XYZ file of C-alpha atoms in Angstrom:
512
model
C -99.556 -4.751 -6.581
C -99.177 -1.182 -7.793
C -96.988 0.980 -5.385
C -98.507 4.716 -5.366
C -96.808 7.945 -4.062
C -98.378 9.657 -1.035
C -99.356 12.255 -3.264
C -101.508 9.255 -4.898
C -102.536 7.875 -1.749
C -104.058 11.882 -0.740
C -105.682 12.134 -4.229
C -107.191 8.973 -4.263
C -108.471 9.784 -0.426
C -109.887 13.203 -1.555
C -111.664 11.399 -4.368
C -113.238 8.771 -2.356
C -114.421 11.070 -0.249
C -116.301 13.184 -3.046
C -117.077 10.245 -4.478
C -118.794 8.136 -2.336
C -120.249 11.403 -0.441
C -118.631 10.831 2.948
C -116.679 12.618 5.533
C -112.830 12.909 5.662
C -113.673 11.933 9.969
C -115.823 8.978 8.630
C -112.897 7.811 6.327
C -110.557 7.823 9.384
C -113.238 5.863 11.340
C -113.151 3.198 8.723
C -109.545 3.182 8.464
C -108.905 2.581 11.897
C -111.273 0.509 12.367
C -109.361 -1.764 9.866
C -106.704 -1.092 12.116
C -108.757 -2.353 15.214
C -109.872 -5.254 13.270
C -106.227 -6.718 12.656
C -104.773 -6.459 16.342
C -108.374 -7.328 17.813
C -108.003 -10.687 15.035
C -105.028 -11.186 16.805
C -105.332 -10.734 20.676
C -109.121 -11.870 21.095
C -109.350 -9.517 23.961
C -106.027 -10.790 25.485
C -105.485 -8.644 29.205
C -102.245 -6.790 27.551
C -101.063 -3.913 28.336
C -101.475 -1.466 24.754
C -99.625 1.934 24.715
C -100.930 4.518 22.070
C -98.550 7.546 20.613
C -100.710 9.886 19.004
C -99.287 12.795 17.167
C -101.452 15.716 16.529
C -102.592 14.878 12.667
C -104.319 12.761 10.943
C -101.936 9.644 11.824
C -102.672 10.779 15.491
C -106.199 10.681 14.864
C -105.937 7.204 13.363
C -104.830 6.402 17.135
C -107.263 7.791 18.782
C -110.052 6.101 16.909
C -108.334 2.721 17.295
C -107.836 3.682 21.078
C -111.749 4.237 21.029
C -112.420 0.673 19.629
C -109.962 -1.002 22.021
C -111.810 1.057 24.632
C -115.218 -0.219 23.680
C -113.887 -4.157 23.448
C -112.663 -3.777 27.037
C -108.678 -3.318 26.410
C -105.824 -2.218 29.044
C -104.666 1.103 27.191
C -102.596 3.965 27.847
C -103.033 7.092 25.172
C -100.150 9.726 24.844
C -100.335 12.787 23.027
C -97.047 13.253 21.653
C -97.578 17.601 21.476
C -95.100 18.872 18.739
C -97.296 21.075 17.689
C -99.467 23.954 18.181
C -101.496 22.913 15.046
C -103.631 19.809 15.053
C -105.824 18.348 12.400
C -109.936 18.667 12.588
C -110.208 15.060 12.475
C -107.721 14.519 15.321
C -109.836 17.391 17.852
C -112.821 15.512 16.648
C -111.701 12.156 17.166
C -109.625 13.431 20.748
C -113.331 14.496 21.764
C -115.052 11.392 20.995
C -112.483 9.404 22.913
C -112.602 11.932 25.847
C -116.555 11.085 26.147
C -115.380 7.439 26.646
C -113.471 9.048 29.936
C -110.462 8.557 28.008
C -107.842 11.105 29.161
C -104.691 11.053 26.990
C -101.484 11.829 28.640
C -99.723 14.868 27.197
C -95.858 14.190 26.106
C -94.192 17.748 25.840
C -90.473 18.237 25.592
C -89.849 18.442 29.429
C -91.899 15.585 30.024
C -91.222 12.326 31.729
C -91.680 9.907 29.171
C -93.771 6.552 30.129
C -92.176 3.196 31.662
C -93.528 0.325 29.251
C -93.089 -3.194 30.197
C -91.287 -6.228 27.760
C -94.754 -7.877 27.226
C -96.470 -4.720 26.813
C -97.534 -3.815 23.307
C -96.658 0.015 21.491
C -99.025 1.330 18.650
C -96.913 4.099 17.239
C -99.565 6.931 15.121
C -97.127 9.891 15.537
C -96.552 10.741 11.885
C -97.643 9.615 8.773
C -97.248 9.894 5.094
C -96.552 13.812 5.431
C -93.652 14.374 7.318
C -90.990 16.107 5.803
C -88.817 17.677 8.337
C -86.534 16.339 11.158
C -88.579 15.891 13.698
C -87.281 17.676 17.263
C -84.848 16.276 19.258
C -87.292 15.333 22.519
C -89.341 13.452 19.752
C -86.226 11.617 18.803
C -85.313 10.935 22.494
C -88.878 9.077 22.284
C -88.441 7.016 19.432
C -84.854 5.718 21.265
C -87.337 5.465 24.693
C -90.006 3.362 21.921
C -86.948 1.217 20.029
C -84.830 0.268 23.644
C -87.878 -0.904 24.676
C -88.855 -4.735 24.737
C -92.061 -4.242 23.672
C -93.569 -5.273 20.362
C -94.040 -2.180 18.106
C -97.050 -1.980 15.971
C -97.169 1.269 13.222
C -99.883 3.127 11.814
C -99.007 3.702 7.947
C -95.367 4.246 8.117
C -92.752 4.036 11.044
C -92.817 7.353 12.633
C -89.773 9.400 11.426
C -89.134 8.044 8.543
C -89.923 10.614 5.224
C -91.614 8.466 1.854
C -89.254 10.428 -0.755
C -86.220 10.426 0.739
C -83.379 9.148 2.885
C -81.369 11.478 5.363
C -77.993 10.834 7.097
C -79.284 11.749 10.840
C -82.397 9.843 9.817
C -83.940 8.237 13.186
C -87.181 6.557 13.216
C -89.536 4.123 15.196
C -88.543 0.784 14.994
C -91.435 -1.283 13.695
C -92.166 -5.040 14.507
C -94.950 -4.428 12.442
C -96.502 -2.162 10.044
C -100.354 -1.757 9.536
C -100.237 0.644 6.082
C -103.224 1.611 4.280
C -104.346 0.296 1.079
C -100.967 -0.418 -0.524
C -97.504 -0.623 0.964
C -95.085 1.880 0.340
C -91.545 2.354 -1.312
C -89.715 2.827 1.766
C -90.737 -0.553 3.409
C -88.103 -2.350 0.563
C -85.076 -0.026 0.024
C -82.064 -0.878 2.637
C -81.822 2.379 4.187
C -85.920 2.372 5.427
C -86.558 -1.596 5.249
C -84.754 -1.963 8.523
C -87.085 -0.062 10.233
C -89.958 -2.774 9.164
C -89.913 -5.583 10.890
C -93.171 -7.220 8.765
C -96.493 -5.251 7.004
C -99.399 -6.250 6.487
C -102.059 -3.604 3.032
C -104.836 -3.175 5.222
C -107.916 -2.008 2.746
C -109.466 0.917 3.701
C -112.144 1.316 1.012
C -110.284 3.779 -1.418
C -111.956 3.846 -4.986
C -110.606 0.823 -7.149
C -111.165 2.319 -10.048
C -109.617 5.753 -9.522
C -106.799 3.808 -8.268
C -106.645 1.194 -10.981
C -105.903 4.527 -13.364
C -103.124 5.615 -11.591
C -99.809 5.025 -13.256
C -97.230 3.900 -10.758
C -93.102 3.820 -10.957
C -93.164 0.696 -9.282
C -94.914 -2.777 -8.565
C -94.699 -5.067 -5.789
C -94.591 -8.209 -7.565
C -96.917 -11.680 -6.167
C -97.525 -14.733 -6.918
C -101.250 -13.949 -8.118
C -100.280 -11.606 -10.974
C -97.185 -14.013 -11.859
C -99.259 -16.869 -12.480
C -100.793 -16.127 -15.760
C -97.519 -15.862 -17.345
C -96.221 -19.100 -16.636
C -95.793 -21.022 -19.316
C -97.646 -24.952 -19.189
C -95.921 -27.797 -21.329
C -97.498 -29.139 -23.722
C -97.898 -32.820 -24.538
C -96.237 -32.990 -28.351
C -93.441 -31.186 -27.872
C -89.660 -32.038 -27.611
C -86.256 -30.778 -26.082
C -86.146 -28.011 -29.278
C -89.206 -26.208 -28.384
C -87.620 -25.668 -24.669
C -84.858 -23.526 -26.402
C -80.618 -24.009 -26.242
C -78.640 -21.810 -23.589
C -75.357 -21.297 -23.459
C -73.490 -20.387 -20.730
C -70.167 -18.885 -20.670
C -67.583 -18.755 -17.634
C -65.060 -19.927 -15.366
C -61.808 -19.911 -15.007
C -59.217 -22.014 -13.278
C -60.764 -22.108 -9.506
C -64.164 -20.881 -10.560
C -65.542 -23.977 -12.803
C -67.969 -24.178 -10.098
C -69.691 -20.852 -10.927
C -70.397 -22.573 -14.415
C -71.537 -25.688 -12.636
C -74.344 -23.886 -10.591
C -75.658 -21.645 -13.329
C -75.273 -24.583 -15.693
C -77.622 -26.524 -13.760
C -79.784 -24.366 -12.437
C -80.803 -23.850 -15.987
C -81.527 -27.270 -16.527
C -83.667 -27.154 -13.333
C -85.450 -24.118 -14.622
C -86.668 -25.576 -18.020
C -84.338 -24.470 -21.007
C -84.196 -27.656 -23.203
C -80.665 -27.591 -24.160
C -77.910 -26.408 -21.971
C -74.164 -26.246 -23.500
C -71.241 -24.464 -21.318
C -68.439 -22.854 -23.034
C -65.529 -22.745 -20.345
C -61.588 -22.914 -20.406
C -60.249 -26.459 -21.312
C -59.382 -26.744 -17.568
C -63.316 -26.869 -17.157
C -63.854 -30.234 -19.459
C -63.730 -33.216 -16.905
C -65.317 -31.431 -13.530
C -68.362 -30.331 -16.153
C -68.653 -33.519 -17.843
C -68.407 -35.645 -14.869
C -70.775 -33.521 -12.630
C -73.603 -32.613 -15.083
C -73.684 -35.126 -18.019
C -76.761 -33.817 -18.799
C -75.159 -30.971 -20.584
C -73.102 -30.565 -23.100
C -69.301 -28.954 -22.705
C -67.238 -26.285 -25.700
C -64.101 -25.846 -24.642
C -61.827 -22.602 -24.863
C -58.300 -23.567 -26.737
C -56.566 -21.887 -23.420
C -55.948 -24.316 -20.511
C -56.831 -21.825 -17.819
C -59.212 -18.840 -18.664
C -61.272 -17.872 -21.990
C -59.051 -16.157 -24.474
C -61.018 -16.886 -27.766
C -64.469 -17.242 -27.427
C -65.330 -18.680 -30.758
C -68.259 -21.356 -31.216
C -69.948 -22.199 -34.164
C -73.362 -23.142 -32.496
C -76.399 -20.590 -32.151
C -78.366 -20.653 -28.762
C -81.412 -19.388 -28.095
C -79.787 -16.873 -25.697
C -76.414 -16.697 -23.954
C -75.668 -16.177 -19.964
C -72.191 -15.184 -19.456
C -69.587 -13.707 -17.091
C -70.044 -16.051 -13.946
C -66.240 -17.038 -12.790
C -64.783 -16.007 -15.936
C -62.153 -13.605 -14.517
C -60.750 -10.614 -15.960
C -57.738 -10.732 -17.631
C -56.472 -9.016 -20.216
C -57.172 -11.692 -22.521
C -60.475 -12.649 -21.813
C -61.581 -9.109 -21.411
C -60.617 -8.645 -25.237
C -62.182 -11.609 -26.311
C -64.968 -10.700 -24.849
C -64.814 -7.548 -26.195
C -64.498 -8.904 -29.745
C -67.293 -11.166 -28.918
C -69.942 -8.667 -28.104
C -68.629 -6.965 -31.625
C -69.834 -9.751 -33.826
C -73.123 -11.077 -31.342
C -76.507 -10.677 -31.976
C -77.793 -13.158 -29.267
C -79.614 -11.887 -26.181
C -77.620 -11.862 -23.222
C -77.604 -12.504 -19.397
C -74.706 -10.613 -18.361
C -73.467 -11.211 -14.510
C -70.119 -11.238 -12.705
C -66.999 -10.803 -14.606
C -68.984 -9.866 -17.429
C -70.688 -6.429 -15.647
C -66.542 -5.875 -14.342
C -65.541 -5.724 -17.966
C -67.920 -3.610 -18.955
C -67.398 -1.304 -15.787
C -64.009 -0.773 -16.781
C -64.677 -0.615 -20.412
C -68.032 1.764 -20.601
C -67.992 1.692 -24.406
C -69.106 -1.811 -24.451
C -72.072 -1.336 -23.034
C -73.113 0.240 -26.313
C -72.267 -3.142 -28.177
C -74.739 -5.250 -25.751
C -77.761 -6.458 -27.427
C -81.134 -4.608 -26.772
C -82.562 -5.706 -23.978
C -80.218 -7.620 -22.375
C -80.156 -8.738 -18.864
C -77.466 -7.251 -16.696
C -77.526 -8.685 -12.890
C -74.940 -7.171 -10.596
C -74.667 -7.261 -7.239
C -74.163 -4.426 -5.058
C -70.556 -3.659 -5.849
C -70.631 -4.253 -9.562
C -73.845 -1.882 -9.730
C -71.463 0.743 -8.414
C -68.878 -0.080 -11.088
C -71.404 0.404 -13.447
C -73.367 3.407 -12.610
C -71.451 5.747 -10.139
C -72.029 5.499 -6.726
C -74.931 7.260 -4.916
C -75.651 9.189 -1.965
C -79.179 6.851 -0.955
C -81.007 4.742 -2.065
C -83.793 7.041 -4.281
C -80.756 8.601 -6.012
C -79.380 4.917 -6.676
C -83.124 4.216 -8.339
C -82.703 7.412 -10.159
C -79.560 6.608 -12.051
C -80.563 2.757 -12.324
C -83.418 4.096 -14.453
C -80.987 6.370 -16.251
C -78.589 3.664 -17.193
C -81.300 1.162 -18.297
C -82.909 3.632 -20.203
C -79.638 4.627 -22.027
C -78.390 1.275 -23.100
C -81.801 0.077 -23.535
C -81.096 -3.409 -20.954
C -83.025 -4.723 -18.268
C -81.131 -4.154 -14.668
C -81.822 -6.428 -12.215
C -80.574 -4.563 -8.098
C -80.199 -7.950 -6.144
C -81.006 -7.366 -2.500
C -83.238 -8.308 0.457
C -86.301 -7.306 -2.176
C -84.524 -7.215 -5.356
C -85.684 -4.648 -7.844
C -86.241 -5.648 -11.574
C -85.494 -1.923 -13.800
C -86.002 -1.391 -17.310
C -86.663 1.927 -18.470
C -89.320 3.732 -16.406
C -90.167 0.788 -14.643
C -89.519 -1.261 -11.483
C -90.781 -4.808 -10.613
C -90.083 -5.707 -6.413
C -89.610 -8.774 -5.625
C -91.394 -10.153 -3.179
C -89.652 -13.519 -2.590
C -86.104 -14.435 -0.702
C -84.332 -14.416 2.537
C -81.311 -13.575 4.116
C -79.853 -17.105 4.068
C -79.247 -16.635 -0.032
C -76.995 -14.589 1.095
C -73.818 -16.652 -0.199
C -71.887 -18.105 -2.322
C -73.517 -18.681 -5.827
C -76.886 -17.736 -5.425
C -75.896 -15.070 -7.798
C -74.655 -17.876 -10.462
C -77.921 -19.584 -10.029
C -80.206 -16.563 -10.624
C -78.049 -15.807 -14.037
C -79.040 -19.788 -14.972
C -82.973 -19.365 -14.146
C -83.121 -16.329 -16.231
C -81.691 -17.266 -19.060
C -83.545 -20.864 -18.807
C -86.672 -18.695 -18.978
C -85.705 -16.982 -22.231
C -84.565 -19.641 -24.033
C -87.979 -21.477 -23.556
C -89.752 -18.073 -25.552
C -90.304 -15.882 -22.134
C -89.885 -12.108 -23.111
C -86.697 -10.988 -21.214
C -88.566 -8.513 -18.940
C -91.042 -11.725 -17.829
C -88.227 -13.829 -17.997
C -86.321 -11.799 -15.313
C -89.170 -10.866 -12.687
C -90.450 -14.461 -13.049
C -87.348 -15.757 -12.943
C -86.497 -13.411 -9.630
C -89.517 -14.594 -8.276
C -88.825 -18.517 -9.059
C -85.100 -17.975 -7.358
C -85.900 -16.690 -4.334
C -89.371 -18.840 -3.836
C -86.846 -21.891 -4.119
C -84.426 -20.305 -1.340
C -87.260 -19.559 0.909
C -88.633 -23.360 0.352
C -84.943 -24.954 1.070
C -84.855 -22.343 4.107
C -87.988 -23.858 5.593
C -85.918 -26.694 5.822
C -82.322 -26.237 6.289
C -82.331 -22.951 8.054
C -80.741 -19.586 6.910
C -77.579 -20.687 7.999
C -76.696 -23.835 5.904
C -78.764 -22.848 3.132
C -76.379 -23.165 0.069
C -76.822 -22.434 -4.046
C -76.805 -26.247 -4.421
C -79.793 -26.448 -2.202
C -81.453 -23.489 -3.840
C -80.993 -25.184 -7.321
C -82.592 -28.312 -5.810
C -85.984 -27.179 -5.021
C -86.645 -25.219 -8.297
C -89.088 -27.451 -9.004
C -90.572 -27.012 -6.092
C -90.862 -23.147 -6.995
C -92.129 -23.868 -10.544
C -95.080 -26.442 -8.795
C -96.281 -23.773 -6.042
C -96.359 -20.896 -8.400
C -99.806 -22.856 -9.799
C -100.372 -24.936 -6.695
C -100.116 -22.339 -4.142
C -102.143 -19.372 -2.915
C -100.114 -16.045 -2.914
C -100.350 -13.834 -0.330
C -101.378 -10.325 -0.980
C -102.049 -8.166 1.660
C -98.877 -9.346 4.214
C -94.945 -9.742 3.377
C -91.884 -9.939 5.319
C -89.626 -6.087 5.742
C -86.249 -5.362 6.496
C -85.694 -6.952 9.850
């Protein structure tokens, strides 16, 4: 699902209107009557008490027309013009007038007004600003959104949450606090970076009609990534085959304490696919690997208690390395000398991305196209820290495109970079927050390569696969005791719905 600028989103309005020889009003009217479609869907004429903010532009004219439709259908509704403006749009005066025949009378918010009482089961459509804003709105409007967010009420957004700008992320930033969004066509950027996502409590692409194909030529920065466009790259078995075709990965790691890390990405390969899975870990690593997954097969550093050499004679299909290695002198020049002489893809996490952080002239000796996943903190090390979240995009692209590697952003929607290009995931949940999820996602990936997956499938498919398996052992252990183990265990699961399942489209979970 192609995520488009609001530049895109005007253009591709302007030519649907030309093109199918209609009315910039009448495109409103069909707009909100998507709008009015969804809630009616929902409440089935339910005697609820709906409050409408209506700014004075277009997204206030969305409002009215959906106030017009509740109207008709017999709704409880109060309509507010929130006046911050001597301007207003000609589809909002012609849409205020229709709704004004109904005997309609909106209330006028100005800055010295009293601003309404709204009740915990009451419901709050918020159509103040859209797409365009791009100033700080005044500080009686702000007072309103805090009067909108203290309130119990369940918040419902036209677009965007009011307040918040589509380009951009500012330190006094204040916006409406959505328990739902209702955006047009395609969602937007903001609903999955951390410093606008928490103003989105869920969306739902509500399709408004805009021309397909003038929007199927648009190129866009980033996709929202589904199950639907995932599934034709998945990969079937086939009857004659054997462990071989399935590919060899190798995983390097540990240290003394951290065998575990090697455990969990160890088998979460296995679960994942890759044919043959060896782990190359310090000799204190033999027995606890042997014993625990004697499916695999263990190399052994000659040091008792961390990688110093790094030699192996065997050639993988691809390596994933880094996870609970440590960073010692020692092992941070045999890794050093390793990346010298290798000409094996890599999946690079953990200690590996530290080393390189402190070393930034090994990142020139990483293979092409290797996978680098880091979390928060080790994306810092790596490229600089940033002032939001568009300028973190900005030099994620920069860094990918410089050491030609794929960058994978973990986070509540992780991003997938590689050169000009970002893939947003659109699986995962707050309880893979801990311990080792990180350890399994560097296993999946590099499972998925070894069995012949390009590394750019292999990593947004393999994002995909990771969190669809936390979000099915969520469903049934909770956020809270949801554990790597338990994500590793229902990868099958994962692999089976991503050809057994529907995907969802149009709706997805936001940064609440």
């Amino acid at each position: 699902m192609k995520i488009y600028t609001a530049q895109q989103i005007y253009d591709a309005d302007k030519f649907t209107i030309k093109k199918q020889q209609i009315t910039s009003a009448m495109l409103m009217e069909r707009a909100a009557t998507e709008l009015f479609n969804w809630i009616h869907e929902r409440l089935q004429g339910a005697p609820v008490l709906i409050h409408i903010f209506c700014g004075i532009g277009n997204n206030g004219g969305d409002g009215l027309v959906l106030a017009r439709h509740l109207q008709d259908h017999g709704y409880h509704l109060k309509v507010y013009i929130v006046d911050y403006s001597k301007n207003r749009s000609e589809d909002f005066l012609i849409n205020l007038e229709r709704l004004k025949e109904r005997k309609v009378w909106p209330t006028v918010i100005e800055k010295e007004s009293t601003l309404p009482e709204i009740g915990n089961e009451d419901i709050v459509v918020d159509a103040i600003f859209g797409l365009g804003l791009s100033r700080r709105p005044a500080d009686w409007v702000l007072q309103l959104f805090d009067h909108l967010n203290t309130s119990r009420a369940f918040k419902v957004s036209v677009d965007i949450p009011s307040g918040l700008y589509t380009d951009r992320v500012t330190p006094e930033q204040q916006a409406v606090e959505a328990d739902f969004v209702l955006t047009f066509q395609a969602p937007k950027l903001i609903f999955f970076l951390p410093g606008t996502g928490k103003y989105i409590g869920n969306w739902a692409a509500l399709d408004i009609g805009l021309d397909q194909e003038f929007l199927a030529g648009r190129e866009t920065t980033y996709d929202f990534v589904v199950q639907s466009e995932l599934r034709p790259l998945y990969r079937e078995r086939e009857k004659f085959t054997h462990k071989g075709t399935y590919g060899h990965s190798l995983i390097i790691g540990g240290s003394y304490g951290k065998i575990g890390a090697v455990h969990l990405s160890a088998r979460a390969c296995l679960h994942s696919g890759s044919g043959l899975v060896t782990a190359y870990v310090p000799s204190c690593g033999f027995v606890p690997l042997q014993t625990a997954i004697p499916e695999i097969m263990v190399l052994t550093d000659p040091a008792e208690q961390q990688i110093e050499k790094l030699e192996f004679e065997l050639e993988p299909s691809v390596i994933g390395m880094g996870i609970g290695m440590g960073t010692s002198e020692a092992t941070a020049q045999a890794f050093s000398a390793f990346l010298k002489r290798n000409k094996i893809p890599l999946v690079l996490d953990a200690d590996a991305l530290n080393i390189l952080s402190a070393d930034k002239e090994l990142l020139g000796d990483i293979p092409p196209g290797s996978v680098l996943t880091p979390h928060p903190g080790e994306l810092k090390r790596l490229i600089g820290s940033w002032e939001d979240d568009f300028d973190k995009l900005e030099k994620a692209h920069a860094f990918s495109k410089k050491y030609d590697c794929i960058l994978v952003i973990k986070g509540s929607h992780t991003f997938t970079i590689y050169g000009e290009k970002g893939y947003i995931n659109s699986t995962g949940n707050p309880g893979m927050a801990t311990g080792g999820s990180g350890d399994v996602l560097t296993g999946v990936i590099t499972a998925l390569i070894a069995q012949g997956y390009e590394p750019l499938q292999a990593t947004v498919l393999g994002v995909f696969l990771h969190g669809r398996a936390g979000d099915i052992a969520a469903s049934e252990w909770g956020y809270e005791a949801l554990s790597a183990t338990l994500i590793i265990e229902k990868m099958g699961q994962a692999f089976r719905s991503l050809v057994s399942e529907p995907g969802k489209t149009g709706e997805s979970k936001g940064g609440k």
